[in-house]
């Protein structure tokens, strides 16, 4: 019987995807822009949009089949689109032991396949996902509330980029040591000592991916493919309100594995009802050796404390800060901030929350602006951007869950402080049942304890605090303290002062957060590019890892040596 790694299709995949893998490795080294996955919808054919919608519609209101995966016969589900419709998709349920037993049986052949075969199979999975990007866009849109344009890009090609990036780093780390090496040590007049040494990348074991509600693919693919490409079977536990995108991913992965001669149970779906605790149950199983998690700080902290048998990668809550000291493009700054604060209703882990503005004013190309003028002008920029409901809907998307809506209501009532801009209801003509709100802009004072209590905690959703601070120096120190104590995925600043810029860079290096400076065009603080930008740093409380660097993949396997005399 032919070993899976020697299957003719595997050899074909290695050849087929060699150029893509080489391009990914080169891009990760150069950090320049590169992507094999077009981000423009029209690149997927004239009928791509309609075909994707038809494929998505065909999934609705029916059981989602996963051939060959263990099941207890029950189906679970309950996803409702933030745009209104009930999806009606149900997924096969299984007891944890059923899945773990099947995955353990599949593991040896995958571990023996080697880095090149695993990378090639991973890239074939990504290629097939990419070909169905419009279908995935609808699945992401109707589980997360992202508007279609964002769901297509962030849920499709950009997520695929992050998955490919993880595969490239996994391949690079696994092949850092040679497979075989000769060792000769001179012994003077005696014969030299001579040995042959072999190095094998040995996977840690079963990996658990705990998906999030807002970005199931973008936040899920890095961990999934980092574990998978390093030889670990992956158990995918989606958020119960955003199961469909990851269920599609699992099904495609299993199809490729089967065609390549591997056991499809290397990738399984652990679907659950809303309110179930299967993630906590699985996380402490001794067979689970790797966990990737995106979500609340409370459960992330619980995982780090209790899943001691596993290597745990977490992305949790943080408070992202922008320092506004000075600018030579005031209108560009306002426009950039207005879009950053509005995109997907602030439901991104990278959305700025606190804008630190000196009471002494802000120097601009339009003259000095007081704190009140900056806040009023920003409020006007947001209102102008979102004045038309159709355009606003395409930027804001829909509110993803009741918690975000509750915080928006609280902000509108003045619970967080005086409003410079009240949120308003946006109506979508296409999806009248969608809950859509514009951002709230809250005025705050860094010297007032009640204000500090509000803005120094993450307020996830379309709520921004314009915080008056004593000086640029005070703003820099508040940024430093916020990141160290609360964590942050991003930081940004506007300054034309070399001294202030140097202080900002020093503070961000010290606190461990990536910094964006003087963004006024088409690059925004809450967006990062695979192969070039790091998402997170792993150096502050918001996350203990980064997408993607060597550290994100290297501990998912161990290099084991066998040596013998030559």
Coordinates of C-alpha atoms in Angstrom, one line a residue:
X1 CA 0.0 0.0 0.0
X2 CA 1.4 3.4 -0.9
X3 CA 2.2 5.7 2.0
X4 CA 0.1 8.9 2.0
X5 CA 3.2 11.1 1.7
X6 CA 4.2 9.1 -1.5
X7 CA 0.8 9.4 -3.0
X8 CA 1.0 10.7 -6.6
X9 CA -1.4 13.6 -5.8
X10 CA 0.9 14.8 -3.0
X11 CA 3.8 15.0 -5.4
X12 CA 1.6 16.8 -7.8
X13 CA 0.6 19.3 -5.1
X14 CA 4.2 19.9 -4.1
X15 CA 5.0 20.8 -7.7
X16 CA 1.8 22.8 -8.2
X17 CA 2.3 25.1 -5.2
X18 CA 6.1 25.4 -5.1
X19 CA 6.0 28.8 -6.7
X20 CA 3.4 30.1 -4.2
X21 CA 5.3 28.8 -1.2
X22 CA 8.5 30.4 -2.6
X23 CA 6.7 33.7 -3.1
X24 CA 5.3 33.6 0.5
X25 CA 8.8 32.9 1.9
X26 CA 10.3 35.8 -0.1
X27 CA 7.5 38.2 0.9
X28 CA 7.9 37.3 4.6
X29 CA 11.6 38.1 4.3
X30 CA 11.2 41.3 2.3
X31 CA 8.0 42.6 4.0
X32 CA 6.8 44.2 0.8
X33 CA 3.3 43.8 -0.5
X34 CA 2.5 40.4 -2.0
X35 CA -0.5 38.2 -2.3
X36 CA -1.5 35.3 -4.6
X37 CA -5.2 35.8 -3.8
X38 CA -6.8 38.8 -5.6
X39 CA -8.8 41.0 -3.2
X40 CA -11.1 42.4 -5.9
X41 CA -14.4 40.6 -6.4
X42 CA -14.4 40.8 -10.2
X43 CA -11.2 38.8 -10.3
X44 CA -13.3 35.7 -9.6
X45 CA -15.2 35.8 -12.8
X46 CA -18.2 37.5 -14.2
X47 CA -20.6 35.1 -12.5
X48 CA -18.5 34.8 -9.3
X49 CA -20.8 36.9 -7.2
X50 CA -24.0 35.1 -8.3
X51 CA -22.4 31.7 -8.1
X52 CA -21.2 32.4 -4.6
X53 CA -24.6 33.6 -3.5
X54 CA -26.3 30.5 -5.0
X55 CA -23.8 28.2 -3.2
X56 CA -24.5 30.0 0.1
X57 CA -28.2 29.9 -0.4
X58 CA -28.1 26.1 -1.1
X59 CA -26.6 25.6 2.4
X60 CA -29.4 27.4 4.2
X61 CA -32.1 25.5 6.0
X62 CA -30.5 22.1 5.8
X63 CA -28.0 19.8 7.6
X64 CA -24.4 20.5 6.8
X65 CA -22.8 17.1 5.9
X66 CA -19.2 16.3 6.9
X67 CA -18.6 12.9 5.4
X68 CA -16.6 10.4 7.5
X69 CA -16.4 12.5 10.7
X70 CA -17.5 10.8 13.9
X71 CA -21.0 11.8 15.1
X72 CA -23.4 10.9 17.9
X73 CA -26.3 11.3 15.4
X74 CA -27.4 14.7 16.8
X75 CA -27.3 17.9 14.8
X76 CA -26.7 21.3 16.4
X77 CA -27.0 24.9 15.2
X78 CA -28.8 28.1 15.7
X79 CA -27.1 30.8 13.7
X80 CA -29.1 34.0 12.9
X81 CA -27.7 36.6 10.5
X82 CA -27.1 40.0 12.1
X83 CA -29.0 41.2 9.0
X84 CA -32.1 39.3 10.1
X85 CA -32.5 35.9 8.4
X86 CA -32.2 32.7 10.4
X87 CA -29.7 30.5 8.6
X88 CA -31.2 27.2 9.6
X89 CA -28.0 25.3 9.1
X90 CA -27.3 22.4 11.5
X91 CA -24.0 20.6 12.0
X92 CA -23.1 17.1 13.1
X93 CA -22.4 16.8 16.8
X94 CA -19.9 14.4 18.4
X95 CA -18.7 13.6 21.9
X96 CA -15.2 14.8 22.5
X97 CA -13.8 11.3 22.9
X98 CA -15.2 10.3 19.5
X99 CA -13.3 13.1 17.8
X100 CA -10.1 12.7 19.8
X101 CA -9.9 9.0 19.1
X102 CA -10.4 9.5 15.4
X103 CA -7.9 12.3 15.2
X104 CA -5.2 10.4 17.1
X105 CA -5.6 7.5 14.7
X106 CA -5.0 9.9 11.8
X107 CA -2.0 11.6 13.3
X108 CA 1.0 9.2 12.6
X109 CA 0.8 9.4 8.8
X110 CA 0.5 13.2 8.9
X111 CA 3.5 13.5 11.2
X112 CA 5.5 11.2 8.9
X113 CA 4.6 13.2 5.8
X114 CA 7.2 15.9 6.3
X115 CA 7.2 19.7 5.9
X116 CA 7.0 19.8 2.1
X117 CA 4.0 17.5 1.8
X118 CA 2.2 19.2 4.7
X119 CA 2.8 22.7 3.2
X120 CA 1.6 21.5 -0.2
X121 CA -1.6 20.0 1.1
X122 CA -2.2 23.2 3.2
X123 CA -1.8 25.4 0.1
X124 CA -4.2 23.2 -1.9
X125 CA -6.8 23.7 0.8
X126 CA -6.2 27.5 0.7
X127 CA -6.4 27.5 -3.1
X128 CA -9.8 25.8 -3.0
X129 CA -11.1 28.1 -0.3
X130 CA -9.9 31.0 -2.4
X131 CA -11.8 29.8 -5.5
X132 CA -15.0 29.9 -3.4
X133 CA -14.3 33.4 -1.9
X134 CA -17.7 34.8 -2.8
X135 CA -19.4 31.9 -1.0
X136 CA -17.3 32.4 2.0
X137 CA -18.0 36.2 1.9
X138 CA -21.8 35.5 2.2
X139 CA -21.1 33.0 5.0
X140 CA -18.9 35.6 6.9
X141 CA -21.3 38.4 6.2
X142 CA -24.3 36.5 7.6
X143 CA -22.6 35.2 10.7
X144 CA -20.5 38.3 11.7
X145 CA -22.4 41.3 10.4
X146 CA -19.6 42.5 8.2
X147 CA -20.8 44.3 5.2
X148 CA -20.3 42.3 2.0
X149 CA -17.3 44.2 0.7
X150 CA -15.4 43.7 4.0
X151 CA -16.6 40.1 4.4
X152 CA -15.2 39.4 1.0
X153 CA -11.8 40.9 1.6
X154 CA -11.2 40.2 5.3
X155 CA -13.1 36.9 5.4
X156 CA -11.7 35.8 2.0
X157 CA -8.4 36.7 0.4
X158 CA -7.0 38.6 3.4
X159 CA -7.8 35.6 5.7
X160 CA -6.3 33.3 3.2
X161 CA -3.1 35.5 3.1
X162 CA -2.8 35.0 6.9
X163 CA -3.2 31.3 6.5
X164 CA -0.6 31.1 3.8
X165 CA 1.7 33.3 5.9
X166 CA 1.4 30.8 8.7
X167 CA 2.2 27.9 6.4
X168 CA 5.3 29.7 5.1
X169 CA 6.6 30.4 8.6
X170 CA 5.8 26.8 9.6
X171 CA 7.8 25.4 6.6
X172 CA 10.7 27.8 7.3
X173 CA 11.0 26.8 11.0
X174 CA 10.7 23.1 10.3
X175 CA 13.4 23.2 7.7
X176 CA 15.7 25.5 9.6
X177 CA 17.7 22.4 10.6
X178 CA 18.9 20.0 7.9
X179 CA 17.2 16.7 7.6
X180 CA 20.6 15.0 7.8
X181 CA 24.1 16.3 8.6
X182 CA 27.6 14.8 8.8
X183 CA 29.8 15.6 11.8
X184 CA 33.5 15.1 11.9
X185 CA 35.7 16.0 14.8
X186 CA 39.5 15.8 14.4
X187 CA 41.4 13.8 17.0
X188 CA 45.0 14.7 16.3
X189 CA 46.9 11.5 15.4
X190 CA 43.9 9.4 16.1
X191 CA 41.1 8.7 13.6
X192 CA 38.5 11.5 13.6
X193 CA 35.2 11.0 15.3
X194 CA 32.6 10.8 12.6
X195 CA 28.8 10.7 13.0
X196 CA 25.7 11.1 10.9
X197 CA 22.9 13.1 12.6
X198 CA 19.2 13.2 11.5
X199 CA 16.8 15.9 12.6
X200 CA 13.0 15.4 12.5
X201 CA 10.2 18.0 13.2
X202 CA 7.9 16.1 15.6
X203 CA 4.4 17.6 16.1
X204 CA 3.2 18.4 19.6
X205 CA -0.1 16.6 19.2
X206 CA -3.8 17.5 18.8
X207 CA -4.5 21.2 18.3
X208 CA -7.7 23.0 19.3
X209 CA -8.9 26.1 17.5
X210 CA -11.5 28.1 19.4
X211 CA -13.1 30.5 16.9
X212 CA -14.5 34.0 17.4
X213 CA -17.8 35.6 16.4
X214 CA -16.4 38.6 14.5
X215 CA -13.6 37.2 12.3
X216 CA -13.9 33.4 12.2
X217 CA -11.6 33.0 9.2
X218 CA -9.2 36.0 9.6
X219 CA -8.5 35.2 13.2
X220 CA -8.9 31.4 12.7
X221 CA -6.7 30.6 9.8
X222 CA -3.3 31.6 11.3
X223 CA -3.6 29.1 14.2
X224 CA -5.3 26.5 12.1
X225 CA -2.7 26.4 9.4
X226 CA 0.3 26.9 11.7
X227 CA -0.7 23.8 13.6
X228 CA -1.8 21.8 10.6
X229 CA 1.4 22.5 8.6
X230 CA 3.6 21.5 11.5
X231 CA 1.9 18.1 11.6
X232 CA -0.8 18.5 14.2
X233 CA -4.4 17.4 13.7
X234 CA -6.7 20.3 14.2
X235 CA -10.1 20.2 16.0
X236 CA -12.0 23.3 15.0
X237 CA -14.5 24.6 17.6
X238 CA -16.3 27.6 16.0
X239 CA -18.2 30.2 17.9
X240 CA -21.8 29.0 17.8
X241 CA -23.0 32.2 16.1
X242 CA -20.3 31.9 13.4
X243 CA -20.0 28.3 12.6
X244 CA -20.6 28.2 8.9
X245 CA -17.4 29.8 7.6
X246 CA -15.2 27.4 9.6
X247 CA -17.5 24.4 8.8
X248 CA -16.9 25.1 5.1
X249 CA -13.2 25.3 5.8
X250 CA -13.2 21.9 7.6
X251 CA -15.2 20.3 4.8
X252 CA -12.8 21.6 2.1
X253 CA -9.7 20.5 4.1
X254 CA -11.2 17.0 4.5
X255 CA -11.8 16.7 0.8
X256 CA -8.2 17.6 0.0
X257 CA -6.9 15.2 2.6
X258 CA -8.9 12.4 1.2
X259 CA -7.7 13.0 -2.3
X260 CA -4.1 13.1 -1.1
X261 CA -4.4 9.7 0.6
X262 CA -4.6 11.0 4.2
X263 CA -7.2 10.4 6.8
X264 CA -9.7 13.3 6.7
X265 CA -10.1 13.2 10.4
X266 CA -6.9 15.2 10.7
X267 CA -9.3 18.1 10.6
X268 CA -12.6 17.9 12.5
X269 CA -15.4 20.2 13.5
X270 CA -16.6 20.4 17.1
X271 CA -20.0 22.2 16.7
X272 CA -22.0 23.1 19.7
X273 CA -25.2 24.8 20.9
X274 CA -25.2 28.4 22.1
X275 CA -24.2 28.3 25.8
X276 CA -22.4 25.0 25.7
X277 CA -19.1 24.6 27.5
X278 CA -17.4 22.2 25.1
X279 CA -14.5 24.6 24.6
X280 CA -13.6 24.4 28.3
X281 CA -14.1 20.7 28.3
X282 CA -11.8 20.1 25.3
X283 CA -9.2 22.7 26.5
X284 CA -8.1 20.7 29.5
X285 CA -8.1 17.3 27.9
X286 CA -4.6 15.8 28.1
X287 CA -4.6 14.9 24.4
X288 CA -5.0 18.6 23.5
X289 CA -1.4 20.0 23.2
X290 CA -2.0 23.3 21.3
X291 CA -4.8 25.9 21.7
X292 CA -5.5 29.0 19.6
X293 CA -8.1 31.3 21.0
X294 CA -9.5 34.8 20.1
X295 CA -12.1 36.3 22.4
X296 CA -12.8 37.7 25.9
X297 CA -10.1 38.3 28.4
X298 CA -11.8 36.2 31.1
X299 CA -11.9 33.0 29.1
X300 CA -8.4 33.7 27.6
X301 CA -7.0 34.1 31.2
X302 CA -8.8 30.9 32.2
X303 CA -7.2 29.0 29.3
X304 CA -3.7 30.3 30.2
X305 CA -4.2 29.3 33.8
X306 CA -6.0 25.9 33.4
X307 CA -4.9 24.4 30.1
X308 CA -1.4 23.7 31.5
X309 CA -0.8 20.7 29.3
X310 CA -1.1 22.8 26.1
X311 CA 0.8 25.5 24.3
X312 CA -1.8 28.3 24.5
X313 CA -2.0 31.2 22.0
X314 CA -4.5 33.9 23.0
X315 CA -5.8 37.2 21.6
X316 CA -7.9 38.9 24.2
X317 CA -9.2 42.4 24.9
X318 CA -7.2 45.6 24.7
X319 CA -7.6 49.4 24.7
X320 CA -6.2 50.9 21.5
X321 CA -5.0 54.5 21.7
X322 CA -4.3 57.4 19.3
X323 CA -2.2 60.4 20.4
X324 CA -3.1 63.6 18.5
X325 CA -0.3 66.1 19.0
X326 CA 0.0 67.9 15.6
X327 CA -0.5 67.3 11.9
X328 CA 0.4 68.8 8.6
X329 CA -2.8 67.3 7.0
X330 CA -5.7 68.1 9.3
X331 CA -8.5 67.1 6.9
X332 CA -6.6 63.9 6.0
X333 CA -6.2 63.0 9.7
X334 CA -9.9 63.6 10.3
X335 CA -11.0 61.5 7.3
X336 CA -8.7 58.7 8.2
X337 CA -9.8 58.6 11.8
X338 CA -13.5 58.8 10.8
X339 CA -13.2 55.8 8.6
X340 CA -11.2 53.8 11.2
X341 CA -13.7 54.5 13.9
X342 CA -16.7 53.6 11.7
X343 CA -15.4 50.5 9.9
X344 CA -17.5 47.4 10.9
X345 CA -19.0 49.5 13.7
X346 CA -15.8 49.5 15.7
X347 CA -16.1 45.7 16.2
X348 CA -12.5 45.0 15.5
X349 CA -9.8 44.2 18.0
X350 CA -7.7 46.9 16.3
X351 CA -10.2 49.7 16.2
X352 CA -8.9 52.8 18.1
X353 CA -10.9 53.5 21.3
X354 CA -9.2 56.4 23.1
X355 CA -8.1 59.6 21.3
X356 CA -5.7 61.6 23.5
X357 CA -5.9 65.3 22.7
X358 CA -3.9 68.0 24.6
X359 CA -5.9 70.7 26.3
X360 CA -3.2 73.1 25.0
X361 CA -4.4 72.5 21.5
X362 CA -3.2 70.8 18.3
X363 CA -1.0 72.4 15.7
X364 CA -2.3 71.8 12.2
X365 CA -1.9 73.1 8.7
X366 CA -5.1 75.1 9.3
X367 CA -3.7 76.7 12.4
X368 CA -3.9 75.8 16.1
X369 CA -7.0 73.8 17.0
X370 CA -8.4 73.6 20.6
X371 CA -9.5 70.3 22.1
X372 CA -13.2 71.3 21.5
X373 CA -12.5 72.2 17.9
X374 CA -10.8 68.9 17.1
X375 CA -13.6 66.9 18.7
X376 CA -16.3 68.9 16.9
X377 CA -14.4 68.6 13.6
X378 CA -14.0 64.8 14.0
X379 CA -17.7 64.5 14.9
X380 CA -18.5 66.4 11.7
X381 CA -16.2 64.1 9.7
X382 CA -17.9 61.0 11.0
X383 CA -21.3 62.4 10.4
X384 CA -20.4 63.4 6.8
X385 CA -18.9 60.0 6.1
X386 CA -22.1 58.2 7.3
X387 CA -24.7 60.8 6.2
X388 CA -26.1 58.5 3.5
X389 CA -27.7 55.3 4.9
X390 CA -26.7 53.2 1.9
X391 CA -23.0 54.2 2.2
X392 CA -23.2 54.0 6.0
X393 CA -24.5 50.4 5.8
X394 CA -21.6 49.4 3.5
X395 CA -19.1 50.8 6.0
X396 CA -20.7 50.0 9.3
X397 CA -22.0 46.5 8.7
X398 CA -24.4 45.3 11.4
X399 CA -24.1 45.0 15.1
X400 CA -22.8 41.5 15.8
X401 CA -24.3 40.7 19.2
X402 CA -26.6 42.0 21.9
X403 CA -23.6 43.1 24.1
X404 CA -22.4 45.6 21.5
X405 CA -25.9 47.0 21.1
X406 CA -26.3 47.4 24.9
X407 CA -23.0 49.4 25.1
X408 CA -24.2 51.6 22.2
X409 CA -27.5 52.2 24.0
X410 CA -25.6 53.0 27.2
X411 CA -23.4 55.5 25.3
X412 CA -26.4 57.2 23.8
X413 CA -27.9 57.7 27.2
X414 CA -24.8 59.4 28.5
X415 CA -23.7 56.6 30.7
X416 CA -20.1 56.9 29.6
X417 CA -20.0 60.7 29.6
X418 CA -21.0 63.8 27.6
X419 CA -21.6 63.1 23.9
X420 CA -19.8 65.0 21.2
X421 CA -21.6 62.8 18.7
X422 CA -24.6 60.6 19.5
X423 CA -25.1 57.3 17.7
X424 CA -28.0 57.2 15.3
X425 CA -30.0 54.3 13.8
X426 CA -29.1 53.5 10.2
X427 CA -31.7 51.7 8.0
X428 CA -30.7 49.3 5.3
X429 CA -33.2 49.0 2.4
X430 CA -31.8 45.6 1.5
X431 CA -31.9 44.2 5.1
X432 CA -34.4 46.2 7.1
X433 CA -34.1 43.9 10.1
X434 CA -30.4 44.7 10.5
X435 CA -29.3 46.5 13.6
X436 CA -27.0 49.3 12.5
X437 CA -25.6 52.1 14.6
X438 CA -23.2 55.0 13.9
X439 CA -20.4 55.6 16.3
X440 CA -20.7 57.5 19.6
X441 CA -18.0 60.0 20.3
X442 CA -17.7 60.6 24.1
X443 CA -15.9 63.5 25.6
X444 CA -13.7 62.6 28.6
X445 CA -11.1 64.2 30.9
X446 CA -8.0 62.2 32.0
X447 CA -8.1 64.0 35.4
X448 CA -11.6 62.8 36.3
X449 CA -11.7 59.4 38.0
X450 CA -15.1 58.5 36.7
X451 CA -14.0 59.2 33.1
X452 CA -10.8 57.2 33.6
X453 CA -12.8 54.3 34.8
X454 CA -14.8 54.4 31.6
X455 CA -12.1 54.8 29.0
X456 CA -9.5 52.6 30.6
X457 CA -11.5 49.5 30.0
X458 CA -12.2 48.0 26.6
X459 CA -15.6 49.2 25.3
X460 CA -16.0 46.9 22.3
X461 CA -18.1 48.4 19.5
X462 CA -18.8 51.8 18.0
X463 CA -17.8 53.9 21.0
X464 CA -14.8 56.3 21.0
X465 CA -13.5 58.5 23.8
X466 CA -12.0 61.9 23.0
X467 CA -9.8 62.3 26.1
X468 CA -8.5 65.7 27.1
X469 CA -4.9 65.4 28.5
X470 CA -2.6 68.0 30.0
X471 CA 0.1 67.9 27.3
X472 CA 1.7 65.8 24.6
X473 CA 4.0 64.3 27.2
X474 CA 1.1 63.3 29.4
X475 CA -0.5 61.7 26.3
X476 CA 2.5 59.6 25.6
X477 CA 2.7 58.4 29.3
X478 CA -1.0 57.6 29.3
X479 CA -0.5 55.6 26.1
X480 CA 2.4 53.7 27.7
X481 CA 0.4 53.0 30.9
X482 CA -2.7 51.9 29.1
X483 CA -0.9 49.4 26.9
X484 CA 1.1 48.0 29.9
X485 CA -2.0 47.7 32.1
X486 CA -4.8 47.0 29.7
X487 CA -3.1 45.7 26.6
X488 CA -3.5 46.9 23.0
X489 CA -3.4 45.4 19.6
X490 CA -2.6 48.7 17.9
X491 CA -1.4 52.3 18.7
X492 CA -1.4 55.3 16.4
X493 CA -0.3 58.9 16.6
X494 CA -0.2 62.2 14.7
X495 CA 2.7 64.5 15.3
X496 CA 5.1 66.7 13.3
X497 CA 7.4 67.0 16.2
X498 CA 10.6 64.9 16.1
X499 CA 10.8 65.0 19.9
X500 CA 7.2 63.8 20.4
X501 CA 7.7 61.1 17.7
X502 CA 10.8 59.8 19.5
X503 CA 9.0 59.7 22.8
X504 CA 6.1 57.8 21.2
X505 CA 8.4 55.2 19.6
X506 CA 10.1 54.8 22.9
X507 CA 6.8 54.3 24.8
X508 CA 5.5 51.8 22.3
X509 CA 8.7 49.7 22.3
X510 CA 8.7 49.8 26.0
X511 CA 5.0 48.8 26.3
X512 CA 5.2 46.3 23.4
X513 CA 2.7 47.6 20.9
X514 CA 3.0 48.3 17.2
X515 CA 2.7 52.0 16.2
X516 CA 1.2 53.7 13.1
X517 CA 2.3 57.3 12.6
X518 CA 0.5 60.0 10.7
X519 CA -2.0 58.0 8.7
X520 CA -3.9 60.3 6.4
X521 CA -4.6 58.2 3.2
X522 CA -5.7 54.7 2.4
X523 CA -3.9 52.9 5.2
X524 CA -5.8 52.7 8.5
X525 CA -4.7 51.9 12.1
X526 CA -7.1 49.0 12.3
X527 CA -5.9 47.1 9.2
X528 CA -2.7 45.1 8.8
X529 CA -1.2 43.4 5.7
X530 CA -0.1 39.8 5.8
X531 CA 3.6 39.1 5.0
X532 CA 4.4 42.7 6.0
X533 CA 2.6 43.8 9.2
X534 CA 2.5 42.0 12.5
X535 CA -0.9 41.6 14.1
X536 CA -0.2 42.0 17.8
X537 CA 3.2 41.5 19.3
X538 CA 2.7 39.1 22.2
X539 CA 4.4 41.7 24.4
X540 CA 1.4 43.2 26.2
X541 CA -1.7 41.8 28.0
X542 CA -3.9 41.9 24.8
X543 CA -2.2 38.9 23.2
X544 CA 0.6 36.5 23.9
X545 CA 1.5 36.0 20.3
X546 CA 1.6 37.7 16.9
X547 CA 0.4 36.9 13.4
X548 CA 2.9 36.0 12.2
X549 CA 6.4 35.5 13.3
X550 CA 8.6 32.5 14.0
X551 CA 7.5 32.3 17.6
X552 CA 3.9 31.8 16.5
X553 CA 4.8 28.4 14.8
X554 CA 8.1 27.2 16.4
X555 CA 6.6 25.7 19.6
X556 CA 4.0 23.7 17.7
X557 CA 6.6 21.1 17.0
X558 CA 9.9 19.9 18.4
X559 CA 13.1 18.9 16.6
X560 CA 14.2 15.5 17.7
X561 CA 17.7 14.2 16.8
X562 CA 18.9 10.7 16.0
X563 CA 22.7 10.2 15.7
X564 CA 24.9 7.3 14.8
X565 CA 28.5 6.6 14.0
X566 CA 29.3 7.0 10.3

